[in-house]
Amino acid sequence: MTTTTTDPESDVRPSEARPTLRRRGDRIFSGTALGAGIIILVTLAAVAIFLIIQAVPALAPDTSGNHILEGESFVSWVWPFVFGTLWSSAIALVIAAPIAIGIALFISHYAPRRLAGVLGYVIDLLAAVPSVVFGLWGALTFAPMLVPFYKWLNENLGFIPLFSGTPSGTGKTILTASLVLAVMILPIMTAICREVFLQTPRLHEEAALALGATRWEMVRMAVLPFARSGMVSGAMLGLGRALGETMAVTLVLSPLGIVTFNLINPENPTTIPAIIALRFPEAHDEGVNTLIAAGLILFIVTFAVNFLARWIVSRRAEFSGAN
């Protein structure tokens, strides 16, 4: 009589082994994703703690020994730079947002497929240009080109406070810096808007066209409402990029701590990143803490902008292309 020995592992079918491997892969992937998220939060918290600790000495009442503040309080010293940061970024956003939306609509719904691909690559290529190149272009080429335009604005629209006074003879004004920032934030805003426009359900577009709508009416009724939150996200990301830009603004503007809304005068406010880059090489002792405290203000402003963007997107996430 022959006895047959059966290996227990041989009874396991391949279909029964696959779920185990799949569950193991899911656990590894979820653990990796969770770890990456925790690392981001820990890094963000570490940066915030470092900025707060280093900024505390700059908030001392006695600033007589601080060569950066020069006897001023920290709030009165940093306020013009906060204004310059917000003012230049807001101008850049107002200029870049309509252009980015228009380019994205043309690429996604109007341009032929081959032309749309070429334009998309060209726009994306702008994001690879270093900021120092934009700054050199703005200071050496773009600013002199704008001098006649600024004179025309002053002669014809000088009654408006934005264009009054004496126009800059070099073209290095807050408006020039904002135009350079607008060119720099254009790629990211265009890319996000384009992808959101392409996610519009095809049935919505075809239904609008079947009801007799023109191409623009279809875009206005079906595409733009669907992409509203995505456009806000792109605009806020572009604003965050403009708020933190350093080299381009540093090369275009002079470090003046003033508050003015005039766009074409030679005396202009500057930004927090620019003043940190210009003053940090000569800073020492409490001066370093003062510049780090200015960086903390910029950190808070940027965080608030991103928080506002997430709140706006989450309000209509289920009704738009944001998710």
PDB file of C-alpha atoms in Angstrom:
ATOM      1  CA  MET A   1       0.000   0.000   0.000  1.00  0.00           C
ATOM      2  CA  THR A   2       1.449   3.351  -1.109  1.00  0.00           C
ATOM      3  CA  THR A   3       1.134   6.412   1.127  1.00  0.00           C
ATOM      4  CA  THR A   4       1.079   9.818  -0.585  1.00  0.00           C
ATOM      5  CA  THR A   5       2.387  12.795   1.358  1.00  0.00           C
ATOM      6  CA  THR A   6       0.761  16.077   0.519  1.00  0.00           C
ATOM      7  CA  ASP A   7       2.647  19.363   0.979  1.00  0.00           C
ATOM      8  CA  PRO A   8       0.315  21.850   2.751  1.00  0.00           C
ATOM      9  CA  GLU A   9       1.795  24.757   0.778  1.00  0.00           C
ATOM     10  CA  SER A  10       0.968  23.051  -2.510  1.00  0.00           C
ATOM     11  CA  ASP A  11      -2.753  23.248  -1.670  1.00  0.00           C
ATOM     12  CA  VAL A  12      -2.672  27.048  -1.685  1.00  0.00           C
ATOM     13  CA  ARG A  13      -4.063  28.216  -4.992  1.00  0.00           C
ATOM     14  CA  PRO A  14      -2.485  31.203  -6.803  1.00  0.00           C
ATOM     15  CA  SER A  15      -5.780  33.063  -6.550  1.00  0.00           C
ATOM     16  CA  GLU A  16      -5.636  32.711  -2.750  1.00  0.00           C
ATOM     17  CA  ALA A  17      -2.026  33.925  -2.570  1.00  0.00           C
ATOM     18  CA  ARG A  18      -2.635  37.085  -4.595  1.00  0.00           C
ATOM     19  CA  PRO A  19      -4.844  38.842  -1.989  1.00  0.00           C
ATOM     20  CA  THR A  20      -2.116  38.340   0.612  1.00  0.00           C
ATOM     21  CA  LEU A  21       0.500  39.911  -1.649  1.00  0.00           C
ATOM     22  CA  ARG A  22      -1.922  42.687  -2.599  1.00  0.00           C
ATOM     23  CA  ARG A  23      -2.673  43.465   1.030  1.00  0.00           C
ATOM     24  CA  ARG A  24       1.044  43.510   1.805  1.00  0.00           C
ATOM     25  CA  GLY A  25       1.654  45.938  -1.075  1.00  0.00           C
ATOM     26  CA  ASP A  26      -1.212  48.133   0.094  1.00  0.00           C
ATOM     27  CA  ARG A  27       0.227  48.251   3.601  1.00  0.00           C
ATOM     28  CA  ILE A  28       3.675  49.179   2.294  1.00  0.00           C
ATOM     29  CA  PHE A  29       2.265  51.892   0.039  1.00  0.00           C
ATOM     30  CA  SER A  30      -0.024  53.336   2.706  1.00  0.00           C
ATOM     31  CA  GLY A  31       2.784  53.307   5.262  1.00  0.00           C
ATOM     32  CA  THR A  32       5.135  55.060   2.831  1.00  0.00           C
ATOM     33  CA  ALA A  33       2.518  57.705   2.015  1.00  0.00           C
ATOM     34  CA  LEU A  34       1.771  58.236   5.696  1.00  0.00           C
ATOM     35  CA  GLY A  35       5.462  58.551   6.492  1.00  0.00           C
ATOM     36  CA  ALA A  36       5.936  61.114   3.713  1.00  0.00           C
ATOM     37  CA  GLY A  37       3.019  63.153   5.053  1.00  0.00           C
ATOM     38  CA  ILE A  38       4.389  63.036   8.594  1.00  0.00           C
ATOM     39  CA  ILE A  39       7.841  64.127   7.359  1.00  0.00           C
ATOM     40  CA  ILE A  40       6.278  67.164   5.657  1.00  0.00           C
ATOM     41  CA  LEU A  41       4.412  68.143   8.828  1.00  0.00           C
ATOM     42  CA  VAL A  42       7.490  67.628  11.017  1.00  0.00           C
ATOM     43  CA  THR A  43       9.618  69.709   8.635  1.00  0.00           C
ATOM     44  CA  LEU A  44       7.028  72.494   8.576  1.00  0.00           C
ATOM     45  CA  ALA A  45       6.800  72.477  12.368  1.00  0.00           C
ATOM     46  CA  ALA A  46      10.606  72.512  12.693  1.00  0.00           C
ATOM     47  CA  VAL A  47      10.870  75.519  10.366  1.00  0.00           C
ATOM     48  CA  ALA A  48       8.160  77.364  12.308  1.00  0.00           C
ATOM     49  CA  ILE A  49       9.806  76.621  15.669  1.00  0.00           C
ATOM     50  CA  PHE A  50      13.203  77.746  14.377  1.00  0.00           C
ATOM     51  CA  LEU A  51      11.788  81.015  13.038  1.00  0.00           C
ATOM     52  CA  ILE A  52       9.904  81.754  16.261  1.00  0.00           C
ATOM     53  CA  ILE A  53      12.901  81.047  18.518  1.00  0.00           C
ATOM     54  CA  GLN A  54      15.284  83.101  16.393  1.00  0.00           C
ATOM     55  CA  ALA A  55      12.792  85.972  15.980  1.00  0.00           C
ATOM     56  CA  VAL A  56      12.195  86.528  19.716  1.00  0.00           C
ATOM     57  CA  PRO A  57      15.355  88.673  20.309  1.00  0.00           C
ATOM     58  CA  ALA A  58      14.281  91.059  17.522  1.00  0.00           C
ATOM     59  CA  LEU A  59      11.063  91.872  19.393  1.00  0.00           C
ATOM     60  CA  ALA A  60      12.859  93.294  22.443  1.00  0.00           C
ATOM     61  CA  PRO A  61      11.755  96.821  23.466  1.00  0.00           C
ATOM     62  CA  ASP A  62      15.333  98.167  23.430  1.00  0.00           C
ATOM     63  CA  THR A  63      16.562  98.328  19.799  1.00  0.00           C
ATOM     64  CA  SER A  64      19.447 100.745  20.307  1.00  0.00           C
ATOM     65  CA  GLY A  65      22.030  98.025  19.653  1.00  0.00           C
ATOM     66  CA  ASN A  66      20.277  96.624  16.594  1.00  0.00           C
ATOM     67  CA  HIS A  67      22.026  97.960  13.484  1.00  0.00           C
ATOM     68  CA  ILE A  68      19.189  96.797  11.219  1.00  0.00           C
ATOM     69  CA  LEU A  69      16.372  98.528  13.078  1.00  0.00           C
ATOM     70  CA  GLU A  70      18.448 101.672  13.796  1.00  0.00           C
ATOM     71  CA  GLY A  71      16.313 102.700  16.766  1.00  0.00           C
ATOM     72  CA  GLU A  72      12.943 101.847  15.192  1.00  0.00           C
ATOM     73  CA  SER A  73      10.553  99.278  16.550  1.00  0.00           C
ATOM     74  CA  PHE A  74      10.353  96.029  14.636  1.00  0.00           C
ATOM     75  CA  VAL A  75       6.749  96.654  13.542  1.00  0.00           C
ATOM     76  CA  SER A  76       7.489 100.101  12.100  1.00  0.00           C
ATOM     77  CA  TRP A  77      10.582  98.721  10.336  1.00  0.00           C
ATOM     78  CA  VAL A  78       8.971  95.645   8.787  1.00  0.00           C
ATOM     79  CA  TRP A  79       5.614  97.187   7.826  1.00  0.00           C
ATOM     80  CA  PRO A  80       6.845  98.898   4.598  1.00  0.00           C
ATOM     81  CA  PHE A  81       8.375  95.615   3.432  1.00  0.00           C
ATOM     82  CA  VAL A  82       5.164  93.710   4.184  1.00  0.00           C
ATOM     83  CA  PHE A  83       3.290  96.320   2.177  1.00  0.00           C
ATOM     84  CA  GLY A  84       5.752  96.055  -0.708  1.00  0.00           C
ATOM     85  CA  THR A  85       5.480  92.264  -0.723  1.00  0.00           C
ATOM     86  CA  LEU A  86       1.672  92.276  -0.774  1.00  0.00           C
ATOM     87  CA  TRP A  87       1.415  95.200  -3.206  1.00  0.00           C
ATOM     88  CA  SER A  88       3.797  93.812  -5.842  1.00  0.00           C
ATOM     89  CA  SER A  89       2.326  90.307  -5.582  1.00  0.00           C
ATOM     90  CA  ALA A  90      -1.252  91.593  -5.879  1.00  0.00           C
ATOM     91  CA  ILE A  91      -0.373  93.591  -9.012  1.00  0.00           C
ATOM     92  CA  ALA A  92       1.365  90.563 -10.514  1.00  0.00           C
ATOM     93  CA  LEU A  93      -1.649  88.370  -9.766  1.00  0.00           C
ATOM     94  CA  VAL A  94      -4.110  90.849 -11.318  1.00  0.00           C
ATOM     95  CA  ILE A  95      -1.991  90.982 -14.476  1.00  0.00           C
ATOM     96  CA  ALA A  96      -1.176  87.277 -14.774  1.00  0.00           C
ATOM     97  CA  ALA A  97      -4.531  85.682 -13.866  1.00  0.00           C
ATOM     98  CA  PRO A  98      -6.573  86.802 -16.927  1.00  0.00           C
ATOM     99  CA  ILE A  99      -3.663  86.024 -19.273  1.00  0.00           C
ATOM    100  CA  ALA A 100      -3.165  82.558 -17.756  1.00  0.00           C
ATOM    101  CA  ILE A 101      -6.878  81.728 -17.991  1.00  0.00           C
ATOM    102  CA  GLY A 102      -7.005  82.963 -21.594  1.00  0.00           C
ATOM    103  CA  ILE A 103      -3.950  80.935 -22.627  1.00  0.00           C
ATOM    104  CA  ALA A 104      -5.301  77.837 -20.868  1.00  0.00           C
ATOM    105  CA  LEU A 105      -8.685  78.172 -22.594  1.00  0.00           C
ATOM    106  CA  PHE A 106      -7.045  78.634 -25.988  1.00  0.00           C
ATOM    107  CA  ILE A 107      -4.837  75.564 -25.512  1.00  0.00           C
ATOM    108  CA  SER A 108      -7.622  73.350 -24.164  1.00  0.00           C
ATOM    109  CA  HIS A 109     -10.636  74.356 -26.301  1.00  0.00           C
ATOM    110  CA  TYR A 110      -9.658  76.522 -29.282  1.00  0.00           C
ATOM    111  CA  ALA A 111      -6.195  75.695 -30.618  1.00  0.00           C
ATOM    112  CA  PRO A 112      -5.604  72.778 -33.010  1.00  0.00           C
ATOM    113  CA  ARG A 113      -4.155  69.721 -31.314  1.00  0.00           C
ATOM    114  CA  ARG A 114      -0.657  70.130 -32.761  1.00  0.00           C
ATOM    115  CA  LEU A 115      -0.477  73.849 -31.976  1.00  0.00           C
ATOM    116  CA  ALA A 116      -1.878  73.253 -28.479  1.00  0.00           C
ATOM    117  CA  GLY A 117       0.903  70.759 -27.745  1.00  0.00           C
ATOM    118  CA  VAL A 118       3.612  73.181 -28.867  1.00  0.00           C
ATOM    119  CA  LEU A 119       2.133  76.069 -26.847  1.00  0.00           C
ATOM    120  CA  GLY A 120       1.819  73.866 -23.783  1.00  0.00           C
ATOM    121  CA  TYR A 121       5.503  72.908 -23.972  1.00  0.00           C
ATOM    122  CA  VAL A 122       6.559  76.543 -24.445  1.00  0.00           C
ATOM    123  CA  ILE A 123       4.520  77.730 -21.440  1.00  0.00           C
ATOM    124  CA  ASP A 124       5.838  74.912 -19.275  1.00  0.00           C
ATOM    125  CA  LEU A 125       9.385  75.742 -20.376  1.00  0.00           C
ATOM    126  CA  LEU A 126       9.084  79.194 -18.774  1.00  0.00           C
ATOM    127  CA  ALA A 127       8.919  77.509 -15.376  1.00  0.00           C
ATOM    128  CA  ALA A 128      12.435  76.122 -15.915  1.00  0.00           C
ATOM    129  CA  VAL A 129      14.025  79.572 -16.366  1.00  0.00           C
ATOM    130  CA  PRO A 130      15.949  80.566 -13.187  1.00  0.00           C
ATOM    131  CA  SER A 131      14.638  83.585 -11.309  1.00  0.00           C
ATOM    132  CA  VAL A 132      17.992  85.377 -11.586  1.00  0.00           C
ATOM    133  CA  VAL A 133      17.637  85.271 -15.379  1.00  0.00           C
ATOM    134  CA  PHE A 134      14.216  86.904 -15.110  1.00  0.00           C
ATOM    135  CA  GLY A 135      15.732  89.495 -12.796  1.00  0.00           C
ATOM    136  CA  LEU A 136      18.587  90.325 -15.168  1.00  0.00           C
ATOM    137  CA  TRP A 137      16.181  90.532 -18.083  1.00  0.00           C
ATOM    138  CA  GLY A 138      13.862  92.790 -16.107  1.00  0.00           C
ATOM    139  CA  ALA A 139      16.619  95.126 -14.890  1.00  0.00           C
ATOM    140  CA  LEU A 140      18.729  95.376 -18.058  1.00  0.00           C
ATOM    141  CA  THR A 141      16.251  94.936 -20.930  1.00  0.00           C
ATOM    142  CA  PHE A 142      12.645  95.192 -19.840  1.00  0.00           C
ATOM    143  CA  ALA A 143      12.928  98.226 -17.532  1.00  0.00           C
ATOM    144  CA  PRO A 144      14.509 100.552 -20.171  1.00  0.00           C
ATOM    145  CA  MET A 145      11.832  99.485 -22.658  1.00  0.00           C
ATOM    146  CA  LEU A 146       9.108 100.684 -20.266  1.00  0.00           C
ATOM    147  CA  VAL A 147      10.506 104.208 -19.733  1.00  0.00           C
ATOM    148  CA  PRO A 148       8.570 105.775 -22.686  1.00  0.00           C
ATOM    149  CA  PHE A 149       5.422 103.964 -21.552  1.00  0.00           C
ATOM    150  CA  TYR A 150       5.777 105.357 -18.031  1.00  0.00           C
ATOM    151  CA  LYS A 151       6.226 108.874 -19.415  1.00  0.00           C
ATOM    152  CA  TRP A 152       3.066 108.424 -21.488  1.00  0.00           C
ATOM    153  CA  LEU A 153       1.149 107.238 -18.418  1.00  0.00           C
ATOM    154  CA  ASN A 154       2.347 110.246 -16.446  1.00  0.00           C
ATOM    155  CA  GLU A 155       1.431 112.710 -19.196  1.00  0.00           C
ATOM    156  CA  ASN A 156      -2.016 111.292 -19.938  1.00  0.00           C
ATOM    157  CA  LEU A 157      -3.067 109.707 -16.638  1.00  0.00           C
ATOM    158  CA  GLY A 158      -1.072 111.781 -14.173  1.00  0.00           C
ATOM    159  CA  PHE A 159      -4.256 112.900 -12.446  1.00  0.00           C
ATOM    160  CA  ILE A 160      -4.547 109.360 -11.061  1.00  0.00           C
ATOM    161  CA  PRO A 161      -2.392 108.951  -7.920  1.00  0.00           C
ATOM    162  CA  LEU A 162      -0.984 105.670  -9.251  1.00  0.00           C
ATOM    163  CA  PHE A 163       0.721 107.503 -12.138  1.00  0.00           C
ATOM    164  CA  SER A 164       1.404 110.947 -10.650  1.00  0.00           C
ATOM    165  CA  GLY A 165       4.738 112.504  -9.722  1.00  0.00           C
ATOM    166  CA  THR A 166       7.966 112.130 -11.653  1.00  0.00           C
ATOM    167  CA  PRO A 167       8.298 108.940 -13.719  1.00  0.00           C
ATOM    168  CA  SER A 168      11.427 106.868 -13.278  1.00  0.00           C
ATOM    169  CA  GLY A 169      14.194 107.522 -15.775  1.00  0.00           C
ATOM    170  CA  THR A 170      15.513 103.948 -15.501  1.00  0.00           C
ATOM    171  CA  GLY A 171      12.221 102.065 -15.523  1.00  0.00           C
ATOM    172  CA  LYS A 172      13.069 100.254 -12.277  1.00  0.00           C
ATOM    173  CA  THR A 173       9.738 100.659 -10.522  1.00  0.00           C
ATOM    174  CA  ILE A 174       7.312  98.525  -8.540  1.00  0.00           C
ATOM    175  CA  LEU A 175       5.253  98.085 -11.711  1.00  0.00           C
ATOM    176  CA  THR A 176       8.263  96.687 -13.571  1.00  0.00           C
ATOM    177  CA  ALA A 177       8.952  94.260 -10.735  1.00  0.00           C
ATOM    178  CA  SER A 178       5.279  93.213 -10.745  1.00  0.00           C
ATOM    179  CA  LEU A 179       5.338  92.614 -14.499  1.00  0.00           C
ATOM    180  CA  VAL A 180       8.416  90.411 -14.098  1.00  0.00           C
ATOM    181  CA  LEU A 181       6.655  88.516 -11.311  1.00  0.00           C
ATOM    182  CA  ALA A 182       3.596  88.125 -13.544  1.00  0.00           C
ATOM    183  CA  VAL A 183       5.741  86.462 -16.220  1.00  0.00           C
ATOM    184  CA  MET A 184       7.268  84.170 -13.591  1.00  0.00           C
ATOM    185  CA  ILE A 185       3.958  82.973 -12.134  1.00  0.00           C
ATOM    186  CA  LEU A 186       2.298  82.598 -15.541  1.00  0.00           C
ATOM    187  CA  PRO A 187       3.483  78.983 -16.201  1.00  0.00           C
ATOM    188  CA  ILE A 188       2.145  77.439 -12.991  1.00  0.00           C
ATOM    189  CA  MET A 189      -1.205  79.222 -13.249  1.00  0.00           C
ATOM    190  CA  THR A 190      -1.590  78.313 -16.929  1.00  0.00           C
ATOM    191  CA  ALA A 191      -0.677  74.659 -16.332  1.00  0.00           C
ATOM    192  CA  ILE A 192      -3.188  74.233 -13.495  1.00  0.00           C
ATOM    193  CA  CYS A 193      -6.006  76.016 -15.339  1.00  0.00           C
ATOM    194  CA  ARG A 194      -5.335  74.001 -18.497  1.00  0.00           C
ATOM    195  CA  GLU A 195      -5.512  70.667 -16.683  1.00  0.00           C
ATOM    196  CA  VAL A 196      -8.708  71.646 -14.867  1.00  0.00           C
ATOM    197  CA  PHE A 197     -10.335  72.826 -18.114  1.00  0.00           C
ATOM    198  CA  LEU A 198      -9.485  69.491 -19.740  1.00  0.00           C
ATOM    199  CA  GLN A 199     -11.212  67.644 -16.885  1.00  0.00           C
ATOM    200  CA  THR A 200     -14.585  69.184 -17.714  1.00  0.00           C
ATOM    201  CA  PRO A 201     -17.008  66.305 -18.436  1.00  0.00           C
ATOM    202  CA  ARG A 202     -17.371  65.856 -22.173  1.00  0.00           C
ATOM    203  CA  LEU A 203     -21.111  65.294 -21.846  1.00  0.00           C
ATOM    204  CA  HIS A 204     -21.553  68.750 -20.297  1.00  0.00           C
ATOM    205  CA  GLU A 205     -19.800  70.402 -23.218  1.00  0.00           C
ATOM    206  CA  GLU A 206     -21.670  68.372 -25.827  1.00  0.00           C
ATOM    207  CA  ALA A 207     -25.005  69.056 -24.116  1.00  0.00           C
ATOM    208  CA  ALA A 208     -24.369  72.815 -24.217  1.00  0.00           C
ATOM    209  CA  LEU A 209     -23.404  72.666 -27.903  1.00  0.00           C
ATOM    210  CA  ALA A 210     -26.417  70.474 -28.706  1.00  0.00           C
ATOM    211  CA  LEU A 211     -28.717  73.109 -27.219  1.00  0.00           C
ATOM    212  CA  GLY A 212     -27.361  75.643 -29.697  1.00  0.00           C
ATOM    213  CA  ALA A 213     -24.714  77.354 -27.575  1.00  0.00           C
ATOM    214  CA  THR A 214     -21.694  78.861 -29.284  1.00  0.00           C
ATOM    215  CA  ARG A 215     -18.174  77.815 -28.330  1.00  0.00           C
ATOM    216  CA  TRP A 216     -17.812  80.761 -25.923  1.00  0.00           C
ATOM    217  CA  GLU A 217     -21.263  80.176 -24.406  1.00  0.00           C
ATOM    218  CA  MET A 218     -20.347  76.525 -23.848  1.00  0.00           C
ATOM    219  CA  VAL A 219     -17.120  77.587 -22.126  1.00  0.00           C
ATOM    220  CA  ARG A 220     -18.971  80.139 -19.999  1.00  0.00           C
ATOM    221  CA  MET A 221     -21.787  77.775 -18.942  1.00  0.00           C
ATOM    222  CA  ALA A 222     -19.976  74.421 -18.676  1.00  0.00           C
ATOM    223  CA  VAL A 223     -16.202  74.859 -18.403  1.00  0.00           C
ATOM    224  CA  LEU A 224     -15.695  77.931 -16.207  1.00  0.00           C
ATOM    225  CA  PRO A 225     -18.190  76.945 -13.455  1.00  0.00           C
ATOM    226  CA  PHE A 226     -16.656  73.473 -13.306  1.00  0.00           C
ATOM    227  CA  ALA A 227     -13.115  74.889 -13.103  1.00  0.00           C
ATOM    228  CA  ARG A 228     -13.781  77.785 -10.703  1.00  0.00           C
ATOM    229  CA  SER A 229     -12.092  76.221  -7.683  1.00  0.00           C
ATOM    230  CA  GLY A 230      -9.208  74.979  -9.801  1.00  0.00           C
ATOM    231  CA  MET A 231      -8.622  78.490 -11.118  1.00  0.00           C
ATOM    232  CA  VAL A 232      -8.593  79.793  -7.546  1.00  0.00           C
ATOM    233  CA  SER A 233      -6.029  77.140  -6.609  1.00  0.00           C
ATOM    234  CA  GLY A 234      -3.801  78.114  -9.519  1.00  0.00           C
ATOM    235  CA  ALA A 235      -4.077  81.797  -8.641  1.00  0.00           C
ATOM    236  CA  MET A 236      -3.186  81.174  -4.999  1.00  0.00           C
ATOM    237  CA  LEU A 237      -0.194  79.016  -5.937  1.00  0.00           C
ATOM    238  CA  GLY A 238       0.978  81.762  -8.260  1.00  0.00           C
ATOM    239  CA  LEU A 239       0.483  84.315  -5.492  1.00  0.00           C
ATOM    240  CA  GLY A 240       2.548  82.169  -3.135  1.00  0.00           C
ATOM    241  CA  ARG A 241       5.340  82.053  -5.714  1.00  0.00           C
ATOM    242  CA  ALA A 242       5.220  85.832  -6.122  1.00  0.00           C
ATOM    243  CA  LEU A 243       5.281  86.425  -2.355  1.00  0.00           C
ATOM    244  CA  GLY A 244       8.487  84.448  -1.911  1.00  0.00           C
ATOM    245  CA  GLU A 245      10.388  85.594  -5.003  1.00  0.00           C
ATOM    246  CA  THR A 246      13.768  87.086  -4.138  1.00  0.00           C
ATOM    247  CA  MET A 247      16.310  87.570  -6.904  1.00  0.00           C
ATOM    248  CA  ALA A 248      14.055  89.047  -9.577  1.00  0.00           C
ATOM    249  CA  VAL A 249      12.734  91.746  -7.241  1.00  0.00           C
ATOM    250  CA  THR A 250      16.183  92.368  -5.736  1.00  0.00           C
ATOM    251  CA  LEU A 251      17.699  93.099  -9.152  1.00  0.00           C
ATOM    252  CA  VAL A 252      14.865  95.416 -10.218  1.00  0.00           C
ATOM    253  CA  LEU A 253      14.044  97.423  -7.077  1.00  0.00           C
ATOM    254  CA  SER A 254      16.156  99.488  -4.688  1.00  0.00           C
ATOM    255  CA  PRO A 255      15.861  98.652  -0.956  1.00  0.00           C
ATOM    256  CA  LEU A 256      13.713 101.577   0.222  1.00  0.00           C
ATOM    257  CA  GLY A 257      11.494 101.151   3.279  1.00  0.00           C
ATOM    258  CA  ILE A 258       8.629 103.371   2.169  1.00  0.00           C
ATOM    259  CA  VAL A 259       4.887 102.926   1.671  1.00  0.00           C
ATOM    260  CA  THR A 260       3.490 104.339  -1.558  1.00  0.00           C
ATOM    261  CA  PHE A 261       0.880 103.226  -4.084  1.00  0.00           C
ATOM    262  CA  ASN A 262       2.556 105.061  -6.964  1.00  0.00           C
ATOM    263  CA  LEU A 263       3.603 102.648  -9.701  1.00  0.00           C
ATOM    264  CA  ILE A 264       6.048 104.654 -11.826  1.00  0.00           C
ATOM    265  CA  ASN A 265       8.085 106.795  -9.400  1.00  0.00           C
ATOM    266  CA  PRO A 266      11.808 106.062  -8.881  1.00  0.00           C
ATOM    267  CA  GLU A 267      11.205 105.622  -5.110  1.00  0.00           C
ATOM    268  CA  ASN A 268       9.398 102.332  -4.525  1.00  0.00           C
ATOM    269  CA  PRO A 269       8.702  99.938  -1.669  1.00  0.00           C
ATOM    270  CA  THR A 270      10.623  96.687  -1.686  1.00  0.00           C
ATOM    271  CA  THR A 271       9.724  93.177  -0.507  1.00  0.00           C
ATOM    272  CA  ILE A 272      10.673  91.060   2.501  1.00  0.00           C
ATOM    273  CA  PRO A 273      12.662  88.460   0.488  1.00  0.00           C
ATOM    274  CA  ALA A 274      14.585  91.219  -1.274  1.00  0.00           C
ATOM    275  CA  ILE A 275      15.523  93.059   1.928  1.00  0.00           C
ATOM    276  CA  ILE A 276      16.624  89.789   3.558  1.00  0.00           C
ATOM    277  CA  ALA A 277      18.841  88.940   0.571  1.00  0.00           C
ATOM    278  CA  LEU A 278      20.368  92.432   0.503  1.00  0.00           C
ATOM    279  CA  ARG A 279      20.965  92.913   4.239  1.00  0.00           C
ATOM    280  CA  PHE A 280      21.842  89.383   5.363  1.00  0.00           C
ATOM    281  CA  PRO A 281      25.542  89.414   4.254  1.00  0.00           C
ATOM    282  CA  GLU A 282      26.271  92.404   6.524  1.00  0.00           C
ATOM    283  CA  ALA A 283      23.974  91.387   9.385  1.00  0.00           C
ATOM    284  CA  HIS A 284      25.328  90.226  12.747  1.00  0.00           C
ATOM    285  CA  ASP A 285      24.108  89.621  16.302  1.00  0.00           C
ATOM    286  CA  GLU A 286      20.550  90.952  16.702  1.00  0.00           C
ATOM    287  CA  GLY A 287      20.470  92.060  13.065  1.00  0.00           C
ATOM    288  CA  VAL A 288      20.337  88.410  12.010  1.00  0.00           C
ATOM    289  CA  ASN A 289      17.409  87.842  14.373  1.00  0.00           C
ATOM    290  CA  THR A 290      15.626  90.835  12.865  1.00  0.00           C
ATOM    291  CA  LEU A 291      15.904  89.454   9.339  1.00  0.00           C
ATOM    292  CA  ILE A 292      14.763  86.027  10.559  1.00  0.00           C
ATOM    293  CA  ALA A 293      11.783  87.707  12.216  1.00  0.00           C
ATOM    294  CA  ALA A 294      10.962  89.307   8.856  1.00  0.00           C
ATOM    295  CA  GLY A 295      11.146  85.818   7.351  1.00  0.00           C
ATOM    296  CA  LEU A 296       8.684  84.656  10.007  1.00  0.00           C
ATOM    297  CA  ILE A 297       6.246  87.355   8.888  1.00  0.00           C
ATOM    298  CA  LEU A 298       6.601  86.169   5.299  1.00  0.00           C
ATOM    299  CA  PHE A 299       6.080  82.570   6.450  1.00  0.00           C
ATOM    300  CA  ILE A 300       2.849  83.545   8.197  1.00  0.00           C
ATOM    301  CA  VAL A 301       1.584  85.501   5.180  1.00  0.00           C
ATOM    302  CA  THR A 302       2.324  82.645   2.772  1.00  0.00           C
ATOM    303  CA  PHE A 303       0.722  80.107   5.110  1.00  0.00           C
ATOM    304  CA  ALA A 304      -2.390  82.290   5.390  1.00  0.00           C
ATOM    305  CA  VAL A 305      -2.631  82.573   1.587  1.00  0.00           C
ATOM    306  CA  ASN A 306      -2.431  78.800   1.139  1.00  0.00           C
ATOM    307  CA  PHE A 307      -4.911  78.203   3.963  1.00  0.00           C
ATOM    308  CA  LEU A 308      -7.354  80.621   2.316  1.00  0.00           C
ATOM    309  CA  ALA A 309      -6.918  78.834  -1.013  1.00  0.00           C
ATOM    310  CA  ARG A 310      -7.633  75.430   0.546  1.00  0.00           C
ATOM    311  CA  TRP A 311     -10.732  76.819   2.244  1.00  0.00           C
ATOM    312  CA  ILE A 312     -12.070  78.285  -1.011  1.00  0.00           C
ATOM    313  CA  VAL A 313     -11.401  75.065  -2.916  1.00  0.00           C
ATOM    314  CA  SER A 314     -12.966  72.826  -0.252  1.00  0.00           C
ATOM    315  CA  ARG A 315     -16.219  74.821  -0.314  1.00  0.00           C
ATOM    316  CA  ARG A 316     -17.026  73.714  -3.871  1.00  0.00           C
ATOM    317  CA  ALA A 317     -14.792  70.680  -4.274  1.00  0.00           C
ATOM    318  CA  GLU A 318     -17.636  68.292  -5.085  1.00  0.00           C
ATOM    319  CA  PHE A 319     -19.100  70.634  -7.701  1.00  0.00           C
ATOM    320  CA  SER A 320     -15.932  71.411  -9.620  1.00  0.00           C
ATOM    321  CA  GLY A 321     -12.730  69.986 -11.048  1.00  0.00           C
ATOM    322  CA  ALA A 322     -10.796  70.616  -7.847  1.00  0.00           C
ATOM    323  CA  ASN A 323     -11.116  66.976  -6.808  1.00  0.00           C
TER     324      ASN A 323
END
